[in-house]
CSV table of C-alpha atoms in Angstrom, one decimal:
chain,number,residue,atom,x,y,z
A,39,UNK,CA,-38.4,19.8,-10.9
A,40,UNK,CA,-35.5,20.9,-8.6
A,41,UNK,CA,-34.4,24.5,-8.5
A,42,UNK,CA,-31.1,23.8,-10.2
A,43,UNK,CA,-32.9,22.1,-13.1
A,44,UNK,CA,-35.3,25.1,-13.4
A,45,UNK,CA,-32.5,27.5,-13.3
A,46,UNK,CA,-30.7,25.6,-16.1
A,47,UNK,CA,-33.9,25.5,-18.2
A,48,UNK,CA,-34.4,29.3,-17.7
A,49,UNK,CA,-30.9,30.0,-18.8
A,50,UNK,CA,-31.4,28.0,-22.0
A,51,UNK,CA,-34.8,29.6,-22.6
A,52,UNK,CA,-33.3,33.0,-22.0
A,53,UNK,CA,-30.7,32.4,-24.7
A,54,UNK,CA,-33.5,31.8,-27.2
A,55,UNK,CA,-35.6,34.8,-26.4
A,56,UNK,CA,-33.4,37.3,-24.7
A,57,UNK,CA,-35.9,38.4,-22.1
A,58,UNK,CA,-38.4,36.7,-19.7
A,59,UNK,CA,-41.1,38.0,-17.4
A,60,UNK,CA,-41.9,36.7,-14.0
A,61,UNK,CA,-45.4,35.6,-15.2
A,62,UNK,CA,-43.9,33.6,-18.1
A,63,UNK,CA,-41.6,31.7,-15.7
A,64,UNK,CA,-44.5,31.1,-13.3
A,65,UNK,CA,-46.6,29.7,-16.1
A,66,UNK,CA,-44.0,27.5,-17.7
A,67,UNK,CA,-42.9,25.8,-14.5
A,68,UNK,CA,-46.2,26.1,-12.6
A,69,UNK,CA,-44.6,27.8,-9.6
A,70,UNK,CA,-45.5,30.7,-7.3
A,71,UNK,CA,-44.3,34.2,-7.8
A,72,UNK,CA,-41.8,33.9,-4.9
A,73,UNK,CA,-40.3,30.6,-6.4
A,74,UNK,CA,-40.0,32.3,-9.8
A,75,UNK,CA,-38.3,35.3,-8.1
A,76,UNK,CA,-35.8,33.0,-6.4
A,77,UNK,CA,-35.1,31.2,-9.6
A,78,UNK,CA,-34.5,34.5,-11.4
A,79,UNK,CA,-32.2,35.7,-8.7
A,80,UNK,CA,-30.2,32.4,-9.1
A,81,UNK,CA,-29.9,33.2,-12.8
A,82,UNK,CA,-28.7,36.7,-12.1
A,83,UNK,CA,-26.2,35.5,-9.5
A,84,UNK,CA,-24.7,33.1,-12.1
A,85,UNK,CA,-24.1,36.2,-14.3
A,86,UNK,CA,-26.5,35.2,-17.0
A,87,UNK,CA,-29.1,37.9,-16.6
A,88,UNK,CA,-30.0,41.3,-15.2
A,89,UNK,CA,-33.2,42.1,-13.4
A,90,UNK,CA,-35.7,44.3,-15.1
A,91,UNK,CA,-39.0,45.6,-14.0
A,92,UNK,CA,-41.2,42.4,-14.0
A,93,UNK,CA,-38.5,39.9,-15.2
A,94,UNK,CA,-34.9,39.3,-16.4
A,95,UNK,CA,-32.9,40.1,-19.5
A,96,UNK,CA,-29.9,38.2,-20.9
A,97,UNK,CA,-26.5,39.7,-20.2
A,98,UNK,CA,-23.8,37.3,-21.4
A,99,UNK,CA,-23.5,33.9,-23.0
A,100,UNK,CA,-20.6,32.5,-20.9
A,101,UNK,CA,-21.0,31.8,-17.2
A,102,UNK,CA,-18.3,33.3,-14.9
A,103,UNK,CA,-15.7,31.0,-13.3
A,104,UNK,CA,-15.6,31.6,-9.6
A,105,UNK,CA,-12.8,31.0,-7.1
A,106,UNK,CA,-12.8,28.0,-4.8
A,107,UNK,CA,-14.3,29.8,-1.7
A,108,UNK,CA,-17.0,31.4,-4.0
A,109,UNK,CA,-17.9,27.9,-5.3
A,110,UNK,CA,-18.0,26.0,-2.1
A,111,UNK,CA,-21.6,26.7,-1.2
A,112,UNK,CA,-23.0,26.4,-4.8
A,113,UNK,CA,-25.1,23.4,-5.7
A,114,UNK,CA,-24.5,21.3,-2.5
A,115,UNK,CA,-27.2,18.8,-3.3
A,116,UNK,CA,-25.7,18.2,-6.8
A,117,UNK,CA,-22.2,17.7,-5.4
A,118,UNK,CA,-23.5,15.3,-2.7
A,119,UNK,CA,-25.3,13.3,-5.3
A,120,UNK,CA,-22.3,13.1,-7.7
A,121,UNK,CA,-20.0,12.1,-4.8
A,122,UNK,CA,-22.4,9.3,-3.8
A,123,UNK,CA,-22.4,8.1,-7.4
A,124,UNK,CA,-18.6,7.8,-7.6
A,125,UNK,CA,-18.2,6.0,-4.3
A,126,UNK,CA,-19.0,2.5,-5.6
A,127,UNK,CA,-16.0,2.9,-8.0
A,128,UNK,CA,-13.6,3.2,-5.0
A,129,UNK,CA,-12.7,-0.2,-3.8
A,130,UNK,CA,-10.7,-1.1,-0.7
A,131,UNK,CA,-6.9,-1.2,-1.3
A,132,UNK,CA,-7.0,1.2,-4.2
A,133,UNK,CA,-4.6,4.2,-4.6
A,134,UNK,CA,-6.7,7.2,-5.5
A,135,UNK,CA,-5.9,10.8,-6.5
A,136,UNK,CA,-8.4,13.3,-5.3
A,137,UNK,CA,-8.3,16.6,-7.1
A,138,UNK,CA,-8.7,20.1,-5.6
A,139,UNK,CA,-12.3,20.7,-6.4
A,140,UNK,CA,-15.4,21.6,-4.3
A,141,UNK,CA,-17.2,18.6,-6.0
A,142,UNK,CA,-14.4,16.3,-5.2
A,143,UNK,CA,-14.3,17.5,-1.6
A,144,UNK,CA,-17.8,16.0,-1.3
A,145,UNK,CA,-16.2,12.6,-2.1
A,146,UNK,CA,-13.6,13.1,0.6
A,147,UNK,CA,-16.5,13.8,3.0
A,148,UNK,CA,-18.3,10.6,2.1
A,149,UNK,CA,-15.2,8.4,1.8
A,150,UNK,CA,-14.7,5.7,4.5
A,151,UNK,CA,-13.0,2.9,2.5
A,152,UNK,CA,-9.5,1.7,3.4
A,153,UNK,CA,-7.7,3.3,0.5
A,154,UNK,CA,-4.5,5.3,-0.1
A,155,UNK,CA,-5.2,8.9,-1.1
A,156,UNK,CA,-2.9,11.5,-2.7
A,157,UNK,CA,-4.1,15.1,-3.0
A,158,UNK,CA,-2.8,18.6,-3.3
A,159,UNK,CA,-6.0,20.0,-1.6
A,160,UNK,CA,-5.8,21.5,1.9
A,161,UNK,CA,-9.6,21.0,2.3
A,162,UNK,CA,-9.5,17.4,1.1
A,163,UNK,CA,-6.5,16.7,3.5
A,164,UNK,CA,-8.4,18.3,6.4
A,165,UNK,CA,-11.5,16.3,5.7
A,166,UNK,CA,-9.6,13.0,5.4
A,167,UNK,CA,-7.3,13.6,8.4
A,168,UNK,CA,-9.8,12.2,10.9
A,169,UNK,CA,-10.6,9.1,8.9
A,170,UNK,CA,-8.4,6.2,10.3
A,171,UNK,CA,-8.9,3.9,7.4
A,172,UNK,CA,-7.5,6.4,4.9
A,173,UNK,CA,-3.8,6.4,4.2
A,174,UNK,CA,-3.4,10.1,3.4
A,175,UNK,CA,-0.6,11.7,1.4
A,176,UNK,CA,-0.6,15.5,1.0
A,177,UNK,CA,1.6,16.8,-1.9
A,178,UNK,CA,2.9,20.0,-0.5
A,179,UNK,CA,4.6,23.2,-1.6
A,180,UNK,CA,3.4,26.8,-1.8
A,181,UNK,CA,-0.2,27.2,-0.8
A,182,UNK,CA,-2.2,29.1,-3.5
A,183,UNK,CA,-5.0,30.7,-1.6
A,184,UNK,CA,-7.3,31.4,-4.5
A,185,UNK,CA,-7.4,27.7,-5.6
A,186,UNK,CA,-6.9,26.2,-2.1
A,187,UNK,CA,-4.1,24.0,-3.5
A,188,UNK,CA,-0.5,23.3,-2.8
A,189,UNK,CA,1.9,23.6,-5.7
A,190,UNK,CA,5.6,22.9,-6.0
A,191,UNK,CA,7.5,21.9,-9.3
A,192,UNK,CA,8.8,18.8,-7.4
A,193,UNK,CA,5.2,17.5,-7.2
A,194,UNK,CA,5.1,17.2,-11.0
A,195,UNK,CA,8.2,14.9,-10.8
A,196,UNK,CA,6.8,13.0,-7.8
A,197,UNK,CA,3.6,12.2,-9.8
A,198,UNK,CA,5.7,10.7,-12.5
A,199,UNK,CA,6.6,7.8,-10.2
A,200,UNK,CA,3.1,7.1,-9.0
A,201,UNK,CA,0.3,5.0,-10.4
A,202,UNK,CA,-3.3,5.6,-9.4
A,203,UNK,CA,-6.1,3.1,-9.7
A,204,UNK,CA,-8.5,6.0,-9.9
A,205,UNK,CA,-8.1,9.8,-10.4
A,206,UNK,CA,-11.2,11.8,-9.4
A,207,UNK,CA,-11.0,15.2,-11.0
A,208,UNK,CA,-13.0,18.4,-11.0
A,209,UNK,CA,-13.2,20.9,-13.8
A,210,UNK,CA,-13.9,24.7,-14.2
A,211,UNK,CA,-15.3,24.1,-17.7
A,212,UNK,CA,-16.3,21.3,-20.0
A,213,UNK,CA,-15.5,22.1,-23.6
A,214,UNK,CA,-15.3,20.4,-27.0
A,215,UNK,CA,-11.8,18.9,-26.4
A,216,UNK,CA,-12.1,18.0,-22.7
A,217,UNK,CA,-12.0,19.4,-19.2
A,218,UNK,CA,-10.3,22.7,-18.4
A,219,UNK,CA,-9.3,25.0,-15.5
A,220,UNK,CA,-8.3,28.6,-15.3
A,221,UNK,CA,-4.9,28.3,-13.5
A,222,UNK,CA,-1.7,27.0,-15.3
A,223,UNK,CA,0.0,25.4,-12.3
A,224,UNK,CA,-3.2,23.7,-11.2
A,225,UNK,CA,-3.7,22.3,-14.7
A,226,UNK,CA,-0.2,21.0,-14.9
A,227,UNK,CA,-0.7,19.0,-11.6
A,228,UNK,CA,-4.0,17.7,-12.8
A,229,UNK,CA,-2.6,16.6,-16.1
A,230,UNK,CA,0.3,14.7,-14.4
A,231,UNK,CA,-2.3,12.9,-12.2
A,232,UNK,CA,-4.5,12.0,-15.2
A,233,UNK,CA,-1.5,10.7,-17.1
A,234,UNK,CA,-0.7,8.2,-14.3
A,235,UNK,CA,-4.3,6.9,-13.6
A,236,UNK,CA,-5.8,3.7,-14.8
A,237,UNK,CA,-9.2,5.2,-14.6
A,238,UNK,CA,-10.1,8.9,-14.8
A,239,UNK,CA,-13.4,10.2,-13.5
A,240,UNK,CA,-14.6,13.8,-13.8
A,241,UNK,CA,-17.2,15.3,-11.5
A,242,UNK,CA,-18.8,18.4,-12.8
A,243,UNK,CA,-22.2,20.1,-12.9
A,244,UNK,CA,-23.9,20.4,-16.3
A,245,UNK,CA,-23.6,24.2,-16.1
A,246,UNK,CA,-19.8,23.7,-16.6
A,247,UNK,CA,-20.6,23.2,-20.3
A,248,UNK,CA,-21.4,27.0,-20.4
A,249,UNK,CA,-18.0,28.1,-19.1
A,250,UNK,CA,-14.7,28.8,-20.8
A,251,UNK,CA,-11.2,28.5,-19.2
A,252,UNK,CA,-7.8,28.3,-20.9
A,253,UNK,CA,-5.9,25.3,-19.5
A,254,UNK,CA,-6.6,21.7,-20.5
A,255,UNK,CA,-6.7,19.1,-17.7
A,256,UNK,CA,-8.0,16.0,-19.5
A,257,UNK,CA,-8.8,15.5,-23.2
A,258,UNK,CA,-12.0,13.4,-23.7
A,259,UNK,CA,-10.0,10.4,-25.0
A,260,UNK,CA,-8.3,10.2,-21.5
A,261,UNK,CA,-11.6,10.3,-19.6
A,262,UNK,CA,-13.4,7.2,-18.7
A,263,UNK,CA,-16.4,8.5,-16.7
A,264,UNK,CA,-18.2,11.9,-16.5
A,265,UNK,CA,-20.5,12.2,-13.5
A,266,UNK,CA,-22.8,15.2,-13.8
A,267,UNK,CA,-26.1,16.3,-12.4
A,268,UNK,CA,-28.1,16.5,-15.7
A,269,UNK,CA,-28.0,14.7,-19.0
A,270,UNK,CA,-25.8,16.7,-21.4
A,271,UNK,CA,-27.6,18.4,-24.3
A,272,UNK,CA,-27.4,16.9,-27.8
A,273,UNK,CA,-24.9,19.6,-28.9
A,274,UNK,CA,-22.7,18.6,-26.0
A,275,UNK,CA,-22.4,14.9,-27.0
A,276,UNK,CA,-19.2,13.3,-25.8
A,277,UNK,CA,-17.0,10.6,-27.4
A,278,UNK,CA,-18.2,7.0,-27.1
A,279,UNK,CA,-15.3,6.2,-24.8
A,280,UNK,CA,-16.8,8.5,-22.0
A,281,UNK,CA,-19.4,6.9,-19.8
A,282,UNK,CA,-21.8,9.5,-18.7
A,283,UNK,CA,-23.4,8.9,-15.3
A,284,UNK,CA,-26.2,11.3,-14.3
A,285,UNK,CA,-26.7,12.0,-10.6
A,286,UNK,CA,-29.7,14.3,-10.1
A,287,UNK,CA,-29.7,16.2,-6.8
A,288,UNK,CA,-32.1,15.2,-4.1
A,289,UNK,CA,-33.9,17.5,-1.7
């Protein structure tokens, strides 16, 4: 079992019992004390627990939503695996929207097909700028440092006249009604892209089901594919129109 899978299992277990000891975690996952300690620290860093003498105790039920730069080094193996899973959906000649997202940036890093890409992401644009087969279009405006995204009201109008074969989107949280983010301007741009895409794919780690943010990006009826790193729990069952593709991280 990979660390991310153990961490998720520990979070779920902690919700049930409220407190866990190092010895309990070692026994359940058959790991060393050092591995159990690293797993517990990962749970603490996600805001789900506090360290106690000999273990951890639950602190809050909802995971914190971090800014772009805080997220960029989280779960790199999962992001790489999810990006590799979406690549076969991108065919030469397509027009693709790549969202501002650390998971979607992994797609930009692996993308080498001859496609047209529109994005509002500085990091996506920088990554794609050296790829000669990619016809890159950066929708500009004011640069919002926290989200690493360009925004201008004119971009919303420009998106009304575009049609994407594929929109590859990220999400800050996955909730009952759909995918959400925490910034209003960012959400408006994402909704406009989703509304003008023939196929909508969301890339998001399973832990996004434990987060809450206020602004809807895509309702589940508008989503064709969810690519995630773990099979969603039964209580997180999605509508039949959403194809779930699981891309477990590799070492």
